[in-house]
mmCIF file of C-alpha atoms and ligand atoms in Angstrom:
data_model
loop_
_atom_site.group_PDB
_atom_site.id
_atom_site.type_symbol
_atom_site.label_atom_id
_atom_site.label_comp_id
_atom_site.label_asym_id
_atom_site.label_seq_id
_atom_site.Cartn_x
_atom_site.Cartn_y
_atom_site.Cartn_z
ATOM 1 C CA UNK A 276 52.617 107.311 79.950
ATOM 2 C CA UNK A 277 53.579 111.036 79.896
ATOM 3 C CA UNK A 278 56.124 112.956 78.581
ATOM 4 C CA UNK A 279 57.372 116.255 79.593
ATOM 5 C CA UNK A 280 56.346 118.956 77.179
ATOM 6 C CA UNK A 281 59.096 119.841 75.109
ATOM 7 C CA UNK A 282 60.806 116.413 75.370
ATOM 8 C CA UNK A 283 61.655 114.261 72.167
ATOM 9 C CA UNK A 284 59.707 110.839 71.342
ATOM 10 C CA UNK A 285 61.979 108.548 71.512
ATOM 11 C CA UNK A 286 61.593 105.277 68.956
ATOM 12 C CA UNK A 287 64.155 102.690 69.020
ATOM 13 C CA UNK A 288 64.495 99.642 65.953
ATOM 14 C CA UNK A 289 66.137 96.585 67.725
ATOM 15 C CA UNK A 290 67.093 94.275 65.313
ATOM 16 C CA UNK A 291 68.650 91.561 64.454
ATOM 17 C CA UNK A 292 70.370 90.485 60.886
ATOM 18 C CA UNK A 293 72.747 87.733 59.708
ATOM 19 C CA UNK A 294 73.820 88.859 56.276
ATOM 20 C CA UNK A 295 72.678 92.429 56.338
ATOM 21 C CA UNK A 296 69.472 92.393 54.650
ATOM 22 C CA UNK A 297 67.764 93.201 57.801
ATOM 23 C CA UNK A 298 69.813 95.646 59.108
ATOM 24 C CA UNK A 299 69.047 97.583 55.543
ATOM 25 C CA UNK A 300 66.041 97.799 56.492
ATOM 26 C CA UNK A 301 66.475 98.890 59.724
ATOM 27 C CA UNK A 302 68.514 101.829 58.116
ATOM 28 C CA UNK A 303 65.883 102.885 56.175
ATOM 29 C CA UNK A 304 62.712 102.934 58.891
ATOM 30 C CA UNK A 305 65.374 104.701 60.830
ATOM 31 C CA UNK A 306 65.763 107.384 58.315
ATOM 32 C CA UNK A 307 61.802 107.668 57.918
ATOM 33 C CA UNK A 308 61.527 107.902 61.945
ATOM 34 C CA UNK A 309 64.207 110.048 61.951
ATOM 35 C CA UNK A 310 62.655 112.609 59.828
ATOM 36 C CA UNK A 311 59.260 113.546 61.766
ATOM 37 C CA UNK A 312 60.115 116.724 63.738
ATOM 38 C CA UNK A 313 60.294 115.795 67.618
ATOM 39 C CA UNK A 314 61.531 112.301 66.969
ATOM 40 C CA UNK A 315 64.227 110.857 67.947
ATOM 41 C CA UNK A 316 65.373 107.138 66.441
ATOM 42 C CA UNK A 317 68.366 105.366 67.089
ATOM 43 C CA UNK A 318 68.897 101.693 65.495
ATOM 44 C CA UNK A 319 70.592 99.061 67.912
ATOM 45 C CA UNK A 320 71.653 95.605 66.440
ATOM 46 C CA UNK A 321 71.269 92.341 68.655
ATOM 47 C CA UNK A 322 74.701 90.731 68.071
ATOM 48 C CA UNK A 323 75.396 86.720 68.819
ATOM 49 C CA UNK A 324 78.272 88.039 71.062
ATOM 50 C CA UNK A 325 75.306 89.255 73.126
ATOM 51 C CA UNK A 326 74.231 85.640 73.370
ATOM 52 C CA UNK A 327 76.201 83.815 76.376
ATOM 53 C CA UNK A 328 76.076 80.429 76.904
ATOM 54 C CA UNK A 329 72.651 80.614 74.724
ATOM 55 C CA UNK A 330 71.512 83.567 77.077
ATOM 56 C CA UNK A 331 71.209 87.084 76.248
ATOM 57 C CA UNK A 332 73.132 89.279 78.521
ATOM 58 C CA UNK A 333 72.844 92.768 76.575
ATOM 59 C CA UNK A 334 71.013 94.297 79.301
ATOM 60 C CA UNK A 335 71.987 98.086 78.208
ATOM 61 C CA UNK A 336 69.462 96.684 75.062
ATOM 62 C CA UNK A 337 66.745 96.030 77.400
ATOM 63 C CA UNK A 338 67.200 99.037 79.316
ATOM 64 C CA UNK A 339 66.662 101.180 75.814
ATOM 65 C CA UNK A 340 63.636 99.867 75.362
ATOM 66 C CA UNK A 341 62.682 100.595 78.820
ATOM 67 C CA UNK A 342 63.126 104.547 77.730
ATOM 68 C CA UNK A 343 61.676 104.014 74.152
ATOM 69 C CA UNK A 344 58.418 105.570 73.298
ATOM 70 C CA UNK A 345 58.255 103.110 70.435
ATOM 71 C CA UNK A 346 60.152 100.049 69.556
ATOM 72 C CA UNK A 347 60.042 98.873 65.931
ATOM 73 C CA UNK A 348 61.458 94.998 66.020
ATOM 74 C CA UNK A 349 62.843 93.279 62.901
ATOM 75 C CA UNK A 350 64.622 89.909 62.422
ATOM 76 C CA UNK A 351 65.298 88.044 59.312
ATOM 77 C CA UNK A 352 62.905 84.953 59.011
ATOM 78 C CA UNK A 353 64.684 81.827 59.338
ATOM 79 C CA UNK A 354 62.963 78.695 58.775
ATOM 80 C CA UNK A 355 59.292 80.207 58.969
ATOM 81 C CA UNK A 356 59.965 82.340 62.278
ATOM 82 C CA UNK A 357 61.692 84.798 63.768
ATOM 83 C CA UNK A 358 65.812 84.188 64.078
ATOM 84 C CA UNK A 359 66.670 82.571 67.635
ATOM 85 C CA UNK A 360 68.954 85.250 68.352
ATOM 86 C CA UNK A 361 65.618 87.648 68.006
ATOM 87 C CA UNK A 362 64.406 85.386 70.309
ATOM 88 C CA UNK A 363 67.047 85.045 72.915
ATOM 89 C CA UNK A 364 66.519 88.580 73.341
ATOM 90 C CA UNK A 365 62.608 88.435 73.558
ATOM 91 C CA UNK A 366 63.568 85.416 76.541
ATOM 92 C CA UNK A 367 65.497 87.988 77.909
ATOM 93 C CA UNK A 368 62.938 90.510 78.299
ATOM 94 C CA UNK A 369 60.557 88.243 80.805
ATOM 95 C CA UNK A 370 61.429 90.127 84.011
ATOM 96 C CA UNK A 371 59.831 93.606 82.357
ATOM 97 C CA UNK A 372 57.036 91.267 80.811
ATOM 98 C CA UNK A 373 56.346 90.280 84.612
ATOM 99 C CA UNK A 374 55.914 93.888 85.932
ATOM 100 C CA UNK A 375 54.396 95.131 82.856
ATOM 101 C CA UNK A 376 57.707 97.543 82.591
ATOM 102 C CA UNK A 377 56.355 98.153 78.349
ATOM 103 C CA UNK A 378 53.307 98.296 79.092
ATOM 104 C CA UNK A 379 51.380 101.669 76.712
ATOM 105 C CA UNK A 380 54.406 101.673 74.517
ATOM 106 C CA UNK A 381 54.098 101.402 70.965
ATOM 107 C CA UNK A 382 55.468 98.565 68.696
ATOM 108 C CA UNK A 383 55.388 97.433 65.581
ATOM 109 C CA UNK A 384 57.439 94.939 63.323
ATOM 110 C CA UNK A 385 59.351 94.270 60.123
ATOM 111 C CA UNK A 386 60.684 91.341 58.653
ATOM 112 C CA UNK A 387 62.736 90.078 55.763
ATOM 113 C CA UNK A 388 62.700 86.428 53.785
ATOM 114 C CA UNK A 389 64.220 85.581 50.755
ATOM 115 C CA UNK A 390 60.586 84.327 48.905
ATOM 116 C CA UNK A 391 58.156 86.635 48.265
ATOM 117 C CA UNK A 392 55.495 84.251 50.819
ATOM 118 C CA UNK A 393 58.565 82.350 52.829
ATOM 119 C CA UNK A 394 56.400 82.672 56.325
ATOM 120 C CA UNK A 395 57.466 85.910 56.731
ATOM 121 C CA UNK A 396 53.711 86.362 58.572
ATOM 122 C CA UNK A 397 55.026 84.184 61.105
ATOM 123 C CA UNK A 398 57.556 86.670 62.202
ATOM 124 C CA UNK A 399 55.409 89.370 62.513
ATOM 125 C CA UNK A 400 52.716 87.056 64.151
ATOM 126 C CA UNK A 401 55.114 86.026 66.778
ATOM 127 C CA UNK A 402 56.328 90.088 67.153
ATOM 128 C CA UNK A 403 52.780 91.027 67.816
ATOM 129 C CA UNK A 404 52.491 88.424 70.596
ATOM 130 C CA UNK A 405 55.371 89.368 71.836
ATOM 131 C CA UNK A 406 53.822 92.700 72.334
ATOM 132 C CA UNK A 407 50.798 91.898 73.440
ATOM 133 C CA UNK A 408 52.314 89.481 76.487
ATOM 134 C CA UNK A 409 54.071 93.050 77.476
ATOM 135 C CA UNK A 410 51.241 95.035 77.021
ATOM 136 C CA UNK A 411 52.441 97.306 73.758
ATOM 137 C CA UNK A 412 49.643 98.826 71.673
ATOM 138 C CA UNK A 413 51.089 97.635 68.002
ATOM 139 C CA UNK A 414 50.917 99.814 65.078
ATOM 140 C CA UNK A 415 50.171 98.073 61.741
ATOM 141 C CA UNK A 416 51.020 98.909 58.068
ATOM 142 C CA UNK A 417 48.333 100.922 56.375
ATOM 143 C CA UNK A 418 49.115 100.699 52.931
ATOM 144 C CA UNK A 419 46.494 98.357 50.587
ATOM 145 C CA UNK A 420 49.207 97.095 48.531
ATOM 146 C CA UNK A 421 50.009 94.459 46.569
ATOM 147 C CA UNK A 422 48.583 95.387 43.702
ATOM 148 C CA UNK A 423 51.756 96.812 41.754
ATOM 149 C CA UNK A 424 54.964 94.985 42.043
ATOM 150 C CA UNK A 425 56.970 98.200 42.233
ATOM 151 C CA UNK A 426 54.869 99.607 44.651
ATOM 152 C CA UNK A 427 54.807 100.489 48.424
ATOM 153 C CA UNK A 428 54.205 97.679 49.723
ATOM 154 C CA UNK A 429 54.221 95.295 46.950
ATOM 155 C CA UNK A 430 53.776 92.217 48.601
ATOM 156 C CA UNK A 431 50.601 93.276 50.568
ATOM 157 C CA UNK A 432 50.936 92.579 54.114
ATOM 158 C CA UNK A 433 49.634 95.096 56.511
ATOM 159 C CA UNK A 434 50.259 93.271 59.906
ATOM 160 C CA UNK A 435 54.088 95.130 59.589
ATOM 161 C CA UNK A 436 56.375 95.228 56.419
ATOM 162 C CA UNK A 437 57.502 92.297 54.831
ATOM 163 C CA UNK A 438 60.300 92.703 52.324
ATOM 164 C CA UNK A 439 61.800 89.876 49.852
ATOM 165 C CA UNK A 440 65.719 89.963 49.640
ATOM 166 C CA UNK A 441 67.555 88.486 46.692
ATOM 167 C CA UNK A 442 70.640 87.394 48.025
ATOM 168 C CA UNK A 443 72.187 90.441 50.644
ATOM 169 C CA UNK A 444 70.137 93.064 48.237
ATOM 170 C CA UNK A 445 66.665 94.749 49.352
ATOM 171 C CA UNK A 446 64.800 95.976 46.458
ATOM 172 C CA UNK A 447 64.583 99.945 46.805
ATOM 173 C CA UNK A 448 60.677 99.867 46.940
ATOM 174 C CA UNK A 449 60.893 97.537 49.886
ATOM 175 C CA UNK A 450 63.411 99.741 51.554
ATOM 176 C CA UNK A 451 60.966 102.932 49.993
ATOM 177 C CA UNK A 452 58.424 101.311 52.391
ATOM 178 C CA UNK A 453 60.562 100.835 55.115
ATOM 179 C CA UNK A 454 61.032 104.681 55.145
ATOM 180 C CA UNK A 455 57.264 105.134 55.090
ATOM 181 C CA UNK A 456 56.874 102.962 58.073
ATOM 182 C CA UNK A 457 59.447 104.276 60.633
ATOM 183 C CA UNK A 458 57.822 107.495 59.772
ATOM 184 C CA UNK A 459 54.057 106.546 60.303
ATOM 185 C CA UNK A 460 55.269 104.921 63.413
ATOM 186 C CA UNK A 461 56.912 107.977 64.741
ATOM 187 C CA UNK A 462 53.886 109.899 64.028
ATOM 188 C CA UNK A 463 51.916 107.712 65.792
ATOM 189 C CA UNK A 464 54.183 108.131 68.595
ATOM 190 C CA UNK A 465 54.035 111.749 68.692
ATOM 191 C CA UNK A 466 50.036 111.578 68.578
ATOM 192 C CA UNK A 467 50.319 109.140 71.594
ATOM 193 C CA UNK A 468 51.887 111.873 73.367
ATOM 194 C CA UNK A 469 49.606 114.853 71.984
ATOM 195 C CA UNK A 470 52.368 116.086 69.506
ATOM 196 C CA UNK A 471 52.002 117.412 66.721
ATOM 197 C CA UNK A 472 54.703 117.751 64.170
ATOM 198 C CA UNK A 473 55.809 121.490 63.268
HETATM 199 C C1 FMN B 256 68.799 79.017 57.849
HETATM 200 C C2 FMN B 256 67.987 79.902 56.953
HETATM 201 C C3 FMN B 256 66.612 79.780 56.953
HETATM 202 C C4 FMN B 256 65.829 80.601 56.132
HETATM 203 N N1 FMN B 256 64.483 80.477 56.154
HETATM 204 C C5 FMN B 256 63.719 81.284 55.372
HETATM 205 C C6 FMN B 256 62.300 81.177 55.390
HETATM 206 O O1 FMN B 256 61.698 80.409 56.136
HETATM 207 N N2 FMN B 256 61.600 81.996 54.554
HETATM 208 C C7 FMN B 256 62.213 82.874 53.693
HETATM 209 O O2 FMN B 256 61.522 83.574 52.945
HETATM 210 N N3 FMN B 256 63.558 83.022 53.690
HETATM 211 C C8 FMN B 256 64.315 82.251 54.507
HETATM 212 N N4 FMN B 256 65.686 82.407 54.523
HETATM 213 C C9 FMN B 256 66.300 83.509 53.776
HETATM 214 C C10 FMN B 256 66.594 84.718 54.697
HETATM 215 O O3 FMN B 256 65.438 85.101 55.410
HETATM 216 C C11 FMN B 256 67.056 85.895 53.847
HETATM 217 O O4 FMN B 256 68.276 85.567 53.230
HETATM 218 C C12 FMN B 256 67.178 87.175 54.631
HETATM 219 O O5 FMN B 256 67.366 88.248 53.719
HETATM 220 C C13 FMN B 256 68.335 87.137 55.615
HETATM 221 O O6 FMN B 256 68.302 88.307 56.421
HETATM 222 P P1 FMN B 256 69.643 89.023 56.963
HETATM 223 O O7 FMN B 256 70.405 89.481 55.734
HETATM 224 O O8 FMN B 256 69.175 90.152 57.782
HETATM 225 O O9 FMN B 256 70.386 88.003 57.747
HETATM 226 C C14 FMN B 256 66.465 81.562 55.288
HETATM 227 C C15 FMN B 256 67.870 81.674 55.310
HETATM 228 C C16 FMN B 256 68.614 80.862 56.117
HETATM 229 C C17 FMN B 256 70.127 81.002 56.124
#
């Protein structure tokens, strides 16, 4: 996959989020993508209006991801896996799994529960299968955390970032590490493409 020289890297967070929690998040990997040089991020929401007749029908969604250089995905969990209207949109996306149409793109994951080990792996497990079946090359967390509870990190998964809400607040370390994330994803973007940032 090539870029023109010159061009921005493009990384796009699709997302979905019932009560907000997750779309905090999304704000804040966002604002860490946002801030490598060459980067371009833009957050896009999955919304149950998108969902007809238990379809998804956003294509314009679909087709951003078809220009992204890197997709970050992020869903609350919901009963130990990833929301259905996450999924509908995944379902969705079978005609580009069929021709490969992601294939080289990086993709990585994030994921909010209210407890601090409510199966929030399971979202993130069933992101990076998602990206596998379409052929994305998926960029972990690489922070050996969960050590100190007000750390980056602090609850010490490394598969993506999993944060713990307490009712519609994310702790600022969580959302600290959020930051860190859409950056080291955007970097890894750039090196994909043989950037370096100025
Ligand atoms: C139906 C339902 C199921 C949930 N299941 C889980 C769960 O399995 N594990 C967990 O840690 N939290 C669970 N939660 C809590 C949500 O993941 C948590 O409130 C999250 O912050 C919501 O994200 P949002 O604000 O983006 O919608 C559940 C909440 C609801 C309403």
């Amino acid at each position: 996959m090539q870029i023109s020289p010159g061009a921005m890297v493009t990384v796009r967070i699709i997302h979905h989020s019932v009560t907000g929690t997750t779309s905090r998040l999304a704000q804040a990997v966002l604002e860490g993508a946002a801030g490598i040089r060459g980067c371009r991020a833009e957050v896009l929401a999955i919304d149950g209006a998108d969902i007809v007749n238990g379809k998804f029908e956003n294509d314009a969604m679909l087709r951003s991801v078809d220009t992204a250089d890197a997709v970050i995905f992020g869903c609350p969990t919901l009963m130990g896996g990833a929301s259905a209207q996450f999924k509908a949109f995944a379902d969705a996306s079978s005609d580009r799994w069929a021709a490969q149409r992601w294939e080289g793109k990086l993709c990585a994951g994030f994921t909010v529960g209210s407890c601090a080990s409510g199966d929030q792996l399971a979202t993130l497990l069933y992101f990076t299968v998602l990206a596998a079946q379409h052929g994305m090359l998926w960029v972990g967390l690489n922070i050996p955390g969960g050590h100190d509870p007000q750390g980056r990190n602090r609850l010490g998964a490394q598969l993506g970032l999993i944060a713990q809400s307490t009712g519609t607040t994310v702790p600022t370390v969580d959302l600290d590490t959020a930051s860190y994330f859409g950056a080291r994803v955007a970097q890894k973007a750039m090196s994909l493409h043989g950037r370096s940032q100025a």
